[in-house]
Tab-separated table of N, CA, C and O in Angstrom:
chain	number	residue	atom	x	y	z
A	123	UNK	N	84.117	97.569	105.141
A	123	UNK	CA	83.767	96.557	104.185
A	123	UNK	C	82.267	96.659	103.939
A	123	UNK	O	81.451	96.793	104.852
A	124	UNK	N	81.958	96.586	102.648
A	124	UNK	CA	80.869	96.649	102.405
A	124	UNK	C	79.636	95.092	102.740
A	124	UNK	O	79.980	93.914	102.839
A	125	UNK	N	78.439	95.575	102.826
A	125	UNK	CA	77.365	94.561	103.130
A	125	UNK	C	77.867	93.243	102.134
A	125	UNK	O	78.208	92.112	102.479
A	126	UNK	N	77.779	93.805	100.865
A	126	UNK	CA	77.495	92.222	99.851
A	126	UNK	C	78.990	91.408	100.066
A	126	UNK	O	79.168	90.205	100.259
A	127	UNK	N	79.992	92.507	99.961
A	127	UNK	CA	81.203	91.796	100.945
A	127	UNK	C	81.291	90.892	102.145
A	127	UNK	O	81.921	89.837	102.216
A	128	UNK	N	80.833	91.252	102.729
A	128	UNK	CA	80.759	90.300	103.904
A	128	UNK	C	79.509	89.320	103.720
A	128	UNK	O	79.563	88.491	104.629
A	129	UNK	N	78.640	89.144	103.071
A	129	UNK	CA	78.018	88.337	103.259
A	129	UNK	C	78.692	87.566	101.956
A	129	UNK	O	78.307	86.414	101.754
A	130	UNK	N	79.515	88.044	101.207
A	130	UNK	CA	79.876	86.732	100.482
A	130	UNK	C	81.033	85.911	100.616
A	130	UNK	O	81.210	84.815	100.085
A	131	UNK	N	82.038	86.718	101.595
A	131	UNK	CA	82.809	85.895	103.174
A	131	UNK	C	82.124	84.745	103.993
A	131	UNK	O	82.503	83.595	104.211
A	132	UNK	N	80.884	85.489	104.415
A	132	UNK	CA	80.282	84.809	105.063
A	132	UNK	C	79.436	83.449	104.454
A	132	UNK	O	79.289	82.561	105.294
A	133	UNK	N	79.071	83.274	103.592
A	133	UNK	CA	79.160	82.149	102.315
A	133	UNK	C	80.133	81.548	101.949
A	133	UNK	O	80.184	80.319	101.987
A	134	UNK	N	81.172	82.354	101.488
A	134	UNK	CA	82.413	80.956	100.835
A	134	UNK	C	82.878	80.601	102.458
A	134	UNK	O	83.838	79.853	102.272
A	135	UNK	N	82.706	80.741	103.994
A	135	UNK	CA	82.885	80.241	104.735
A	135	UNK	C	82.213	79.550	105.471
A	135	UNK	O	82.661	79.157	106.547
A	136	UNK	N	81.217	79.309	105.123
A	136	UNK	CA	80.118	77.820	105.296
A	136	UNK	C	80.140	77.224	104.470
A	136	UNK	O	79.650	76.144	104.800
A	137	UNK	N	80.509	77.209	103.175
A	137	UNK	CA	80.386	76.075	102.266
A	137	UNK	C	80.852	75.041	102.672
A	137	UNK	O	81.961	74.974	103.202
A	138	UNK	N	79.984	73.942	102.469
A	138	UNK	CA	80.651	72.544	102.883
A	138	UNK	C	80.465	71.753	104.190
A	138	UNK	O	80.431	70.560	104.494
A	139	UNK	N	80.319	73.351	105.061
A	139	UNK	CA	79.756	72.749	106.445
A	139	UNK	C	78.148	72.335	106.739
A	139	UNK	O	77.149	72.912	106.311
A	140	UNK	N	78.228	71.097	107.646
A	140	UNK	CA	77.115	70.771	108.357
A	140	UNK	C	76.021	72.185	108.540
A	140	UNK	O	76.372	73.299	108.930
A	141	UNK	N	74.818	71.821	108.192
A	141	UNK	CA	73.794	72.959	108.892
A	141	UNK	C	73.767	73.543	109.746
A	141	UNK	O	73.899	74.764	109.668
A	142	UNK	N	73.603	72.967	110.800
A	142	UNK	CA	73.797	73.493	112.286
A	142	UNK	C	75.206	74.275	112.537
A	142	UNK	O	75.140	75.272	113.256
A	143	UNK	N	76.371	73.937	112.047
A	143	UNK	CA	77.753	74.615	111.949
A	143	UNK	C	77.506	75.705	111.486
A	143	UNK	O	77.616	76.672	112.239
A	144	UNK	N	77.053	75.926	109.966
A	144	UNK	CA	77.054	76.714	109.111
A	144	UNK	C	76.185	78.161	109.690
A	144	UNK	O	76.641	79.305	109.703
A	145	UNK	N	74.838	77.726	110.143
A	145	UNK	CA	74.131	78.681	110.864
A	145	UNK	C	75.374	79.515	111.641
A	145	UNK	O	75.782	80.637	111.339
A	146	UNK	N	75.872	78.621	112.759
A	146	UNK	CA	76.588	79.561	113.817
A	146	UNK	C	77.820	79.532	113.188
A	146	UNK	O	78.670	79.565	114.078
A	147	UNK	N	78.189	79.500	112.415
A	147	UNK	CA	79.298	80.536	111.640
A	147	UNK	C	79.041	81.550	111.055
A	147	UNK	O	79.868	82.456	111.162
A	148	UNK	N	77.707	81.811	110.149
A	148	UNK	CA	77.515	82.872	109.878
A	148	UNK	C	76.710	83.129	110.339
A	148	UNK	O	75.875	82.904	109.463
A	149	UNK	N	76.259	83.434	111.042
A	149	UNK	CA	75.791	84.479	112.570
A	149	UNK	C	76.813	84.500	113.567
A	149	UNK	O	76.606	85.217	114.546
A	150	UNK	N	77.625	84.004	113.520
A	150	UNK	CA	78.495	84.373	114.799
A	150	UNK	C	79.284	85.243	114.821
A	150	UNK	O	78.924	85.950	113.880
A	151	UNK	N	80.707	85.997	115.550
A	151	UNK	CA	81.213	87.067	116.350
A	151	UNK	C	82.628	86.899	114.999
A	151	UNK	O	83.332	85.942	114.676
A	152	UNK	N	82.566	87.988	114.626
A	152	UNK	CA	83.954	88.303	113.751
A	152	UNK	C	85.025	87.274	114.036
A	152	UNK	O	85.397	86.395	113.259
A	153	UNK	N	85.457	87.499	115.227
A	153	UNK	CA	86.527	86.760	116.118
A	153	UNK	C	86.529	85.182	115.695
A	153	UNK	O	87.414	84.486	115.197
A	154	UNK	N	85.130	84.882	116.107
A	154	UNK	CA	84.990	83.470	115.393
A	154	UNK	C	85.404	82.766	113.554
A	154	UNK	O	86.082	81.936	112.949
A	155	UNK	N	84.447	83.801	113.397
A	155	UNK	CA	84.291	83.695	111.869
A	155	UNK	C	86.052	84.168	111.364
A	155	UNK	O	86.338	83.308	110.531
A	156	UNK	N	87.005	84.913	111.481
A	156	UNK	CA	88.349	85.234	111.212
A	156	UNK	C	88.997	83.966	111.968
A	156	UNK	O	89.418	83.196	111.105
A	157	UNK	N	89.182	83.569	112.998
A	157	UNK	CA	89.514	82.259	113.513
A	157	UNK	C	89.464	80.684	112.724
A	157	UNK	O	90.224	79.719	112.801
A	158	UNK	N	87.992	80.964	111.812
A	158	UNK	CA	87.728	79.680	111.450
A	158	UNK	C	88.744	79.784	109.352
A	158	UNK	O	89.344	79.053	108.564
A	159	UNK	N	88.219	81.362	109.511
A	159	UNK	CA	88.939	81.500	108.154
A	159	UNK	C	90.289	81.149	107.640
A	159	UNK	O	90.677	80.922	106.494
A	160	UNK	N	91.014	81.164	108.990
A	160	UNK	CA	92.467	81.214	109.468
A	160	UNK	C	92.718	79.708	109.659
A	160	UNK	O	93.905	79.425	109.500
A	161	UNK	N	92.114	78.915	109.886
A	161	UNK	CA	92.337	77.356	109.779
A	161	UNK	C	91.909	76.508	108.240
A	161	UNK	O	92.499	75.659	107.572
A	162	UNK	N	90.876	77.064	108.125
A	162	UNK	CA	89.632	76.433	106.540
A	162	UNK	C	91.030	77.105	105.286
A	162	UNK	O	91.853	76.513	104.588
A	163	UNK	N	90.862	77.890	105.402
A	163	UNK	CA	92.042	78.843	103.989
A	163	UNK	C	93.221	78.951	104.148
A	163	UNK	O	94.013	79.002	103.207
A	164	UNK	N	93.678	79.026	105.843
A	164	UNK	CA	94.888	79.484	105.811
A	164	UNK	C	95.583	81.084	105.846
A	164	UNK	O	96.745	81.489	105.863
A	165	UNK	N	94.170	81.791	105.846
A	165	UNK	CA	94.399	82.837	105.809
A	165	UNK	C	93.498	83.854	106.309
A	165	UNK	O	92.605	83.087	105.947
A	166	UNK	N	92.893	84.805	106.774
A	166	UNK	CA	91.708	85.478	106.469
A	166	UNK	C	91.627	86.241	105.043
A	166	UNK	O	92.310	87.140	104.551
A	167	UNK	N	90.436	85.461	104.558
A	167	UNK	CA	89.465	86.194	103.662
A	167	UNK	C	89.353	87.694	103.146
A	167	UNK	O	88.604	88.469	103.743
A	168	UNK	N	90.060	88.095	102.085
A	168	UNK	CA	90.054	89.701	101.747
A	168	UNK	C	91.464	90.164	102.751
A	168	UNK	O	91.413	91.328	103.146
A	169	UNK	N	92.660	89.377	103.171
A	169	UNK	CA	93.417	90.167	103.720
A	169	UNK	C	94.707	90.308	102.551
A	169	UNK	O	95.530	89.392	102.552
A	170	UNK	N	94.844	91.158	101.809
A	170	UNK	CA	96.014	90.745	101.164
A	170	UNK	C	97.350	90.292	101.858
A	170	UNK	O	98.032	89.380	101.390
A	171	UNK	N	97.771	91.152	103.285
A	171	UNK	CA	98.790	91.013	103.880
A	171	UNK	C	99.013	89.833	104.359
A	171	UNK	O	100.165	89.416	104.475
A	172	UNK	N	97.596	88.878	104.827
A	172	UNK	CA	98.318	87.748	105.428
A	172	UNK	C	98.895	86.714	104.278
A	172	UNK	O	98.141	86.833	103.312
A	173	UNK	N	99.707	85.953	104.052
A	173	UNK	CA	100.028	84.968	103.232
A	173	UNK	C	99.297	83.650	103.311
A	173	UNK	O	98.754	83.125	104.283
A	174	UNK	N	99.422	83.188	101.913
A	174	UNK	CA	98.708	81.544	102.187
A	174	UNK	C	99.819	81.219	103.293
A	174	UNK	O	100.863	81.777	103.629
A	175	UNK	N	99.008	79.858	103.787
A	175	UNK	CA	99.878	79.468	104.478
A	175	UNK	C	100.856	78.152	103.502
A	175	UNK	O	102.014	77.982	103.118
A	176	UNK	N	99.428	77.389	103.435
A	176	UNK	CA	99.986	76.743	101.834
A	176	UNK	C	98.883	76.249	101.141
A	176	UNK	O	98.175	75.404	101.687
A	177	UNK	N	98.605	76.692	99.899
A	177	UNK	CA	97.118	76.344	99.208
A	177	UNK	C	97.261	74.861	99.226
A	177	UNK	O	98.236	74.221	99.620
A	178	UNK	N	95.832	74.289	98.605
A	178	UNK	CA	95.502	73.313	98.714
A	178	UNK	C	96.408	72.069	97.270
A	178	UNK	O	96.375	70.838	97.298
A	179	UNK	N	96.931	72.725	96.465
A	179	UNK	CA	97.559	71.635	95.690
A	179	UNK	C	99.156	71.960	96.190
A	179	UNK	O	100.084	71.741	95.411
A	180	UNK	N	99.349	72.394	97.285
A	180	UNK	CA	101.196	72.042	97.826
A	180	UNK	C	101.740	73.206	97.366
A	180	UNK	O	102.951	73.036	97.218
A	181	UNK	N	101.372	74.403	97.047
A	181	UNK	CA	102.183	75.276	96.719
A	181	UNK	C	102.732	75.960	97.757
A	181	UNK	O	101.920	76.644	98.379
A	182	UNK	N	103.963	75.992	98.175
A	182	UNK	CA	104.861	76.526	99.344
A	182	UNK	C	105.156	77.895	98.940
A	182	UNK	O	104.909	78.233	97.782
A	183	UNK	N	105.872	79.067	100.125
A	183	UNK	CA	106.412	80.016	100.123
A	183	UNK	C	107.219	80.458	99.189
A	183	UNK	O	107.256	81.649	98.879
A	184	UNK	N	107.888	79.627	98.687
A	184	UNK	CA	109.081	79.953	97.970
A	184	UNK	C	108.610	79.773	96.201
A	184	UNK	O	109.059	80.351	95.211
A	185	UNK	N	107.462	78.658	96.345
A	185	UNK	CA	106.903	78.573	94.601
A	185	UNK	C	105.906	80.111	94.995
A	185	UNK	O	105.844	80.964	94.109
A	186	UNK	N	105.344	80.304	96.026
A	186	UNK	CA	104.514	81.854	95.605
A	186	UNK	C	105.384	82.767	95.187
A	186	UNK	O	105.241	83.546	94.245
A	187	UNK	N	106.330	82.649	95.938
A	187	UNK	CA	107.192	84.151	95.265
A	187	UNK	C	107.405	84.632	94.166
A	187	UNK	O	107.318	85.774	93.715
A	188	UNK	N	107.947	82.841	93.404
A	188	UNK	CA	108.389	82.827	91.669
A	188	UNK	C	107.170	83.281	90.842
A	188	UNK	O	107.196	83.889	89.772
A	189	UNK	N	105.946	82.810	91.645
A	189	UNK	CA	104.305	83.019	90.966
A	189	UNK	C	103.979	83.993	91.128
A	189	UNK	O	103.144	84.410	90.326
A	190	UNK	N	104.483	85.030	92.368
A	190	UNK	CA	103.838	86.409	92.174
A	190	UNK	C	104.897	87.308	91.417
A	190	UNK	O	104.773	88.526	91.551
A	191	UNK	N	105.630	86.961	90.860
A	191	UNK	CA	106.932	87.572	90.110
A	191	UNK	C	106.170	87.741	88.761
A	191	UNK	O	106.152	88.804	88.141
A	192	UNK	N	105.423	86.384	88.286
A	192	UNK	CA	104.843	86.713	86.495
A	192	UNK	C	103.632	86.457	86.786
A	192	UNK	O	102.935	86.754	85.816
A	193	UNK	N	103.031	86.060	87.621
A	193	UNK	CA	101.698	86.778	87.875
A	193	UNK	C	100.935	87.653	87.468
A	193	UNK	O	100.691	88.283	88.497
A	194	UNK	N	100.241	88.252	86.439
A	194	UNK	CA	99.638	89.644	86.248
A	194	UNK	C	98.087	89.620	86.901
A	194	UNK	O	97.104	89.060	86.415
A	195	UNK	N	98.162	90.384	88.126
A	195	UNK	CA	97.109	89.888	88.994
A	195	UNK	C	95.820	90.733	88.224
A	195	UNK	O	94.688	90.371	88.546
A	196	UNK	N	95.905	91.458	87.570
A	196	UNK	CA	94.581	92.030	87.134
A	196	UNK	C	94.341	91.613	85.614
A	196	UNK	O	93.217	91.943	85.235
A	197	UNK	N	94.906	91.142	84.905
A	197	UNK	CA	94.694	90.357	83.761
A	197	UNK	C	94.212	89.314	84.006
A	197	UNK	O	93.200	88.958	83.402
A	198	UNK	N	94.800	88.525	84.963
A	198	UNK	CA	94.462	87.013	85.224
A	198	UNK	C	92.671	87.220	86.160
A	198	UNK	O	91.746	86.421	86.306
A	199	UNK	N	92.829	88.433	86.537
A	199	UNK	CA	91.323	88.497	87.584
A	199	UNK	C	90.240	88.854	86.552
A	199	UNK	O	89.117	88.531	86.940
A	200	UNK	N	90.284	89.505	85.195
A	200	UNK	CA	89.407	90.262	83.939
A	200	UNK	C	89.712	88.450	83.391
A	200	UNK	O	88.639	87.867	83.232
A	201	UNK	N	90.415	87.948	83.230
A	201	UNK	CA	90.606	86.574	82.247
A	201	UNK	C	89.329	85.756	82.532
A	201	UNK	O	88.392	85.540	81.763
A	202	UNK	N	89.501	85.345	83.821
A	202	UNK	CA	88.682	84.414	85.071
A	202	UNK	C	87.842	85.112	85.412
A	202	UNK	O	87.656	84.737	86.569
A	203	UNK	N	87.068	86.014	85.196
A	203	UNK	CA	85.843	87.048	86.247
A	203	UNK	C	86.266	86.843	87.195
A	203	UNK	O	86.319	85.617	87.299
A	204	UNK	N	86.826	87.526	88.461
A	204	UNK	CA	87.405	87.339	89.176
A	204	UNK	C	86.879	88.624	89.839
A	204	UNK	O	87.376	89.729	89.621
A	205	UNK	N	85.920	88.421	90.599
A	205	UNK	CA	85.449	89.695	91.754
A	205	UNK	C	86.713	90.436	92.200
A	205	UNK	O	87.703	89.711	92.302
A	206	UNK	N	86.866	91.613	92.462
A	206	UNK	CA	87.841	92.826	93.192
A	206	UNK	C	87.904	92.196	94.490
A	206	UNK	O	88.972	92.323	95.089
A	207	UNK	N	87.475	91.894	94.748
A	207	UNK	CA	87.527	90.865	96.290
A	207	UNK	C	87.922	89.537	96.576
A	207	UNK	O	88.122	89.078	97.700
A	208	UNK	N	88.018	88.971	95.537
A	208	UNK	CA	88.819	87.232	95.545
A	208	UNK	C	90.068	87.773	94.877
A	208	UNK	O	90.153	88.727	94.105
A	209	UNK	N	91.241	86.782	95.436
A	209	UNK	CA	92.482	86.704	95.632
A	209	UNK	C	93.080	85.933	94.498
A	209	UNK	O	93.133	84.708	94.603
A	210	UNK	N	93.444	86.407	93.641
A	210	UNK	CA	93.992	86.163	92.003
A	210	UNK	C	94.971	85.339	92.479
A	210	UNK	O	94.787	84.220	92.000
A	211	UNK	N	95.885	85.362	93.165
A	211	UNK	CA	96.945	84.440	93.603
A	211	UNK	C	96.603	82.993	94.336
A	211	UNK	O	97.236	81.958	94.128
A	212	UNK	N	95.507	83.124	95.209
A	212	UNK	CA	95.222	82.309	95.556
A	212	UNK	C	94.599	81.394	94.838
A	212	UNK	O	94.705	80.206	95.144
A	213	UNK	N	93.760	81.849	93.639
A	213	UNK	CA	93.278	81.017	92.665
A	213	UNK	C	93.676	80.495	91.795
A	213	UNK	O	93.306	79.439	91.282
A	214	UNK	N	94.806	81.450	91.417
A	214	UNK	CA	96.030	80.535	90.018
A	214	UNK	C	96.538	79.236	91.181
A	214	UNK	O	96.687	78.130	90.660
A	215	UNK	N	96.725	79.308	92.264
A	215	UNK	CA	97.401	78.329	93.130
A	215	UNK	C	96.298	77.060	93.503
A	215	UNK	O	96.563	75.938	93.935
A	216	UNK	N	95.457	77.440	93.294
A	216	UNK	CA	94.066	76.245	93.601
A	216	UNK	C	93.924	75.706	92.376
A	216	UNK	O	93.981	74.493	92.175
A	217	UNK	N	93.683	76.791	91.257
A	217	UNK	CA	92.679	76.119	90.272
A	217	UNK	C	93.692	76.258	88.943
A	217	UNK	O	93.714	75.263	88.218
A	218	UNK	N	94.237	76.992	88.689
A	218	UNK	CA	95.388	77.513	87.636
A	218	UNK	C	96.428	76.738	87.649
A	218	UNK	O	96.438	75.984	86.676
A	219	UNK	N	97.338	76.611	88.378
A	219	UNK	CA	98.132	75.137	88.177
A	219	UNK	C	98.014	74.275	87.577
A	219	UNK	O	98.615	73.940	86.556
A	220	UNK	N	96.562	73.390	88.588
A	220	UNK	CA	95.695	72.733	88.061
A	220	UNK	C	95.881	72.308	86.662
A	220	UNK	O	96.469	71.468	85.982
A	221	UNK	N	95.036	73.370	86.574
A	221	UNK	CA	94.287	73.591	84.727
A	221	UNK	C	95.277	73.732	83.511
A	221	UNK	O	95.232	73.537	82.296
A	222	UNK	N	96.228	74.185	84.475
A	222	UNK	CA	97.247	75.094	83.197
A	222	UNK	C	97.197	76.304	82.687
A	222	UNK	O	97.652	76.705	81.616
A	223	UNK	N	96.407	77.073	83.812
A	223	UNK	CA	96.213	78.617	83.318
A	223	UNK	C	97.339	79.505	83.017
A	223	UNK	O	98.277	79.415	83.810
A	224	UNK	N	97.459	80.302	82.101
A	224	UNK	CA	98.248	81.358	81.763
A	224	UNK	C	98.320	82.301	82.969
A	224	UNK	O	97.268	82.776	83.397
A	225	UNK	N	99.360	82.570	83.481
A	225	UNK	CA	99.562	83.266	85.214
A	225	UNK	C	99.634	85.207	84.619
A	225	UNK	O	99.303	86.155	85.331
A	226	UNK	N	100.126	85.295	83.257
A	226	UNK	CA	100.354	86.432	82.059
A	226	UNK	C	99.991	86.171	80.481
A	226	UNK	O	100.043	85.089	79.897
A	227	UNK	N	99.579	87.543	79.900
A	227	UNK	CA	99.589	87.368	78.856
A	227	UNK	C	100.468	86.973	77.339
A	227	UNK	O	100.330	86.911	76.117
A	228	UNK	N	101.490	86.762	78.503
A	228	UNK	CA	102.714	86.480	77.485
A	228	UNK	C	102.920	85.550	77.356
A	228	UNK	O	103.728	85.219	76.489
A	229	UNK	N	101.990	84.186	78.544
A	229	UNK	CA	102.508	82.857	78.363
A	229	UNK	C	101.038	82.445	78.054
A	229	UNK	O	100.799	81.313	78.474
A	230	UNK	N	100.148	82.958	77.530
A	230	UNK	CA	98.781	82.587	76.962
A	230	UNK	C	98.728	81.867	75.819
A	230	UNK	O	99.294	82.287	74.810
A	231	UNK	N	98.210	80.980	75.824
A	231	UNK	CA	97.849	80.188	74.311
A	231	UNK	C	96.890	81.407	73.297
A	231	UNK	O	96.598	82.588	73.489
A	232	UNK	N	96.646	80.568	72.330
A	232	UNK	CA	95.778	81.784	71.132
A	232	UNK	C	94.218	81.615	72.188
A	232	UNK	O	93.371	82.437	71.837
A	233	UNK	N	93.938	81.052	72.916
A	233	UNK	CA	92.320	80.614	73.494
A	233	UNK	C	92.795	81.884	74.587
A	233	UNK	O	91.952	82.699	74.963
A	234	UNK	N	93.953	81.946	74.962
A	234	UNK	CA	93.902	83.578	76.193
A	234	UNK	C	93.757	82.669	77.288
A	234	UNK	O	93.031	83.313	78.046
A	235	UNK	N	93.970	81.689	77.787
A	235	UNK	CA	93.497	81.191	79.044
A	235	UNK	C	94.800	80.300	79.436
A	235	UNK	O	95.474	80.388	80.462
A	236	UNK	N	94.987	79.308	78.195
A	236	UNK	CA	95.860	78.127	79.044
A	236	UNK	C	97.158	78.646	78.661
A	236	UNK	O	97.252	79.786	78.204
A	237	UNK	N	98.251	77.829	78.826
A	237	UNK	CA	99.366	77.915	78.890
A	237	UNK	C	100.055	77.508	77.798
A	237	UNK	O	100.014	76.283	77.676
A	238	UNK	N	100.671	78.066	76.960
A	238	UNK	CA	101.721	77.836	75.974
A	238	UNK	C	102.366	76.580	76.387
A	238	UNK	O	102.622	76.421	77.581
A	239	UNK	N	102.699	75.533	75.392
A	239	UNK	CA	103.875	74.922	76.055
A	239	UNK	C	104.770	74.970	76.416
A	239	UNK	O	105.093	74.232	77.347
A	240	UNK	N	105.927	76.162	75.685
A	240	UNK	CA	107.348	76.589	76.416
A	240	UNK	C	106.979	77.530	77.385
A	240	UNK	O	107.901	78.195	77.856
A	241	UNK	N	105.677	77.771	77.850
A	241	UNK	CA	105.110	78.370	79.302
A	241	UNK	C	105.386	78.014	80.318
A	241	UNK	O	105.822	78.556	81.334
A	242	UNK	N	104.861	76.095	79.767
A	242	UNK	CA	104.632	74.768	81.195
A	242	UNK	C	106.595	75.035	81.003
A	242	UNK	O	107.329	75.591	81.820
A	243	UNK	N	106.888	74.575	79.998
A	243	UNK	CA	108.570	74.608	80.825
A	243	UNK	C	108.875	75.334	81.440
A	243	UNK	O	109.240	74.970	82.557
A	244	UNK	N	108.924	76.937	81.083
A	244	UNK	CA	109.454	78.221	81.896
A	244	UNK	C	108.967	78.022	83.950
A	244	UNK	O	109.536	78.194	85.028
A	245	UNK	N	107.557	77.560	83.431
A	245	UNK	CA	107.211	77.427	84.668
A	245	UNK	C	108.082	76.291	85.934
A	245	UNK	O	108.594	76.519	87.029
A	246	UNK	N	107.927	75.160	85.186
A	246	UNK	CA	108.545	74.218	85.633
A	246	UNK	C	109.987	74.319	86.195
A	246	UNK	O	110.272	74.055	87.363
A	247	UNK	N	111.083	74.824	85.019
A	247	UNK	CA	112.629	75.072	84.935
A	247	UNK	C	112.575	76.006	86.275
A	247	UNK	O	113.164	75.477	87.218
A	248	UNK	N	112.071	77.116	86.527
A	248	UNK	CA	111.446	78.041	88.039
A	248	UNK	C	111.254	77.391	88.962
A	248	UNK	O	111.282	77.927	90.070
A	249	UNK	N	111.016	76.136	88.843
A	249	UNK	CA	110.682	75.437	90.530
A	249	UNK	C	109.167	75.254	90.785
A	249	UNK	O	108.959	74.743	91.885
A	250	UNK	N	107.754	75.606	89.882
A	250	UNK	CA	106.853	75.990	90.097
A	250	UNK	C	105.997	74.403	89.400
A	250	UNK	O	106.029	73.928	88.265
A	251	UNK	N	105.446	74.042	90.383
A	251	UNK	CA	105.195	72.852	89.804
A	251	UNK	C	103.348	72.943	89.158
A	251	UNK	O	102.249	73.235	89.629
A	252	UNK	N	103.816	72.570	88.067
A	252	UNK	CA	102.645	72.665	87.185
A	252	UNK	C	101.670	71.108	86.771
A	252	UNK	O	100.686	71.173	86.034
């Protein structure tokens, strides 16, 4: 892994924390820092293999599946600037839901971003709560 890689791990995993925390998280021992990633996210940071466990607006195992089915993870990552290193799935599941982001270009409004309305249904009728 490259330098600017890890130090920008090592950033989105202090955000939020106390000073004194934050210091000894990022200075501290891999072990630590993957430990804390694994509780804060649910996952470690840059692993594709591990799974959310469950993002932060309730999306379970079984709505990721339907979501990584029409998902177009590199459209949706060029849509959003989306660094080669942040997790396109994990972000339609945080912030895309949310918002109403287009998960493909096929369920894109004319703006390329949000969601068609017979999108939000398709999505919905799927089990995928929008």
């Amino acid at each position: 892994m490259g330098f600017a890689v890890s130090l920008k791990r090592r950033y989105r995993l202090v955000q939020g924390e106390p000073f004194h925390r934050a210091i000894s998280l990022f200075f501290g021992s891999r072990k630590t820092r993957r430990a804390v990633e694994t509780q804060k996210f649910g996952r470690v940071l840059g692993d594709r293999s591990s799974p959310l466990s469950l993002a932060p607006n309730g999306v379970d195992a079984a709505q990721q599946a339907r979501i990584a089915a029409i998902l177009d993870e590199n459209w949706y990552r060029e849509r959003h600037a989306l660094a080669l290193e942040d997790d396109a799935m994990l972000h339609f599941c945080e912030q895309g839901l949310v918002k109403a982001y287009a998960p493909c270009p096929e369920m894109a409004a004319k703006d390329g971003l949000s969601l068609t309305h017979w999108a939000v249904e398709i999505l919905i009728r799927n089990g995928i709560k929008v």
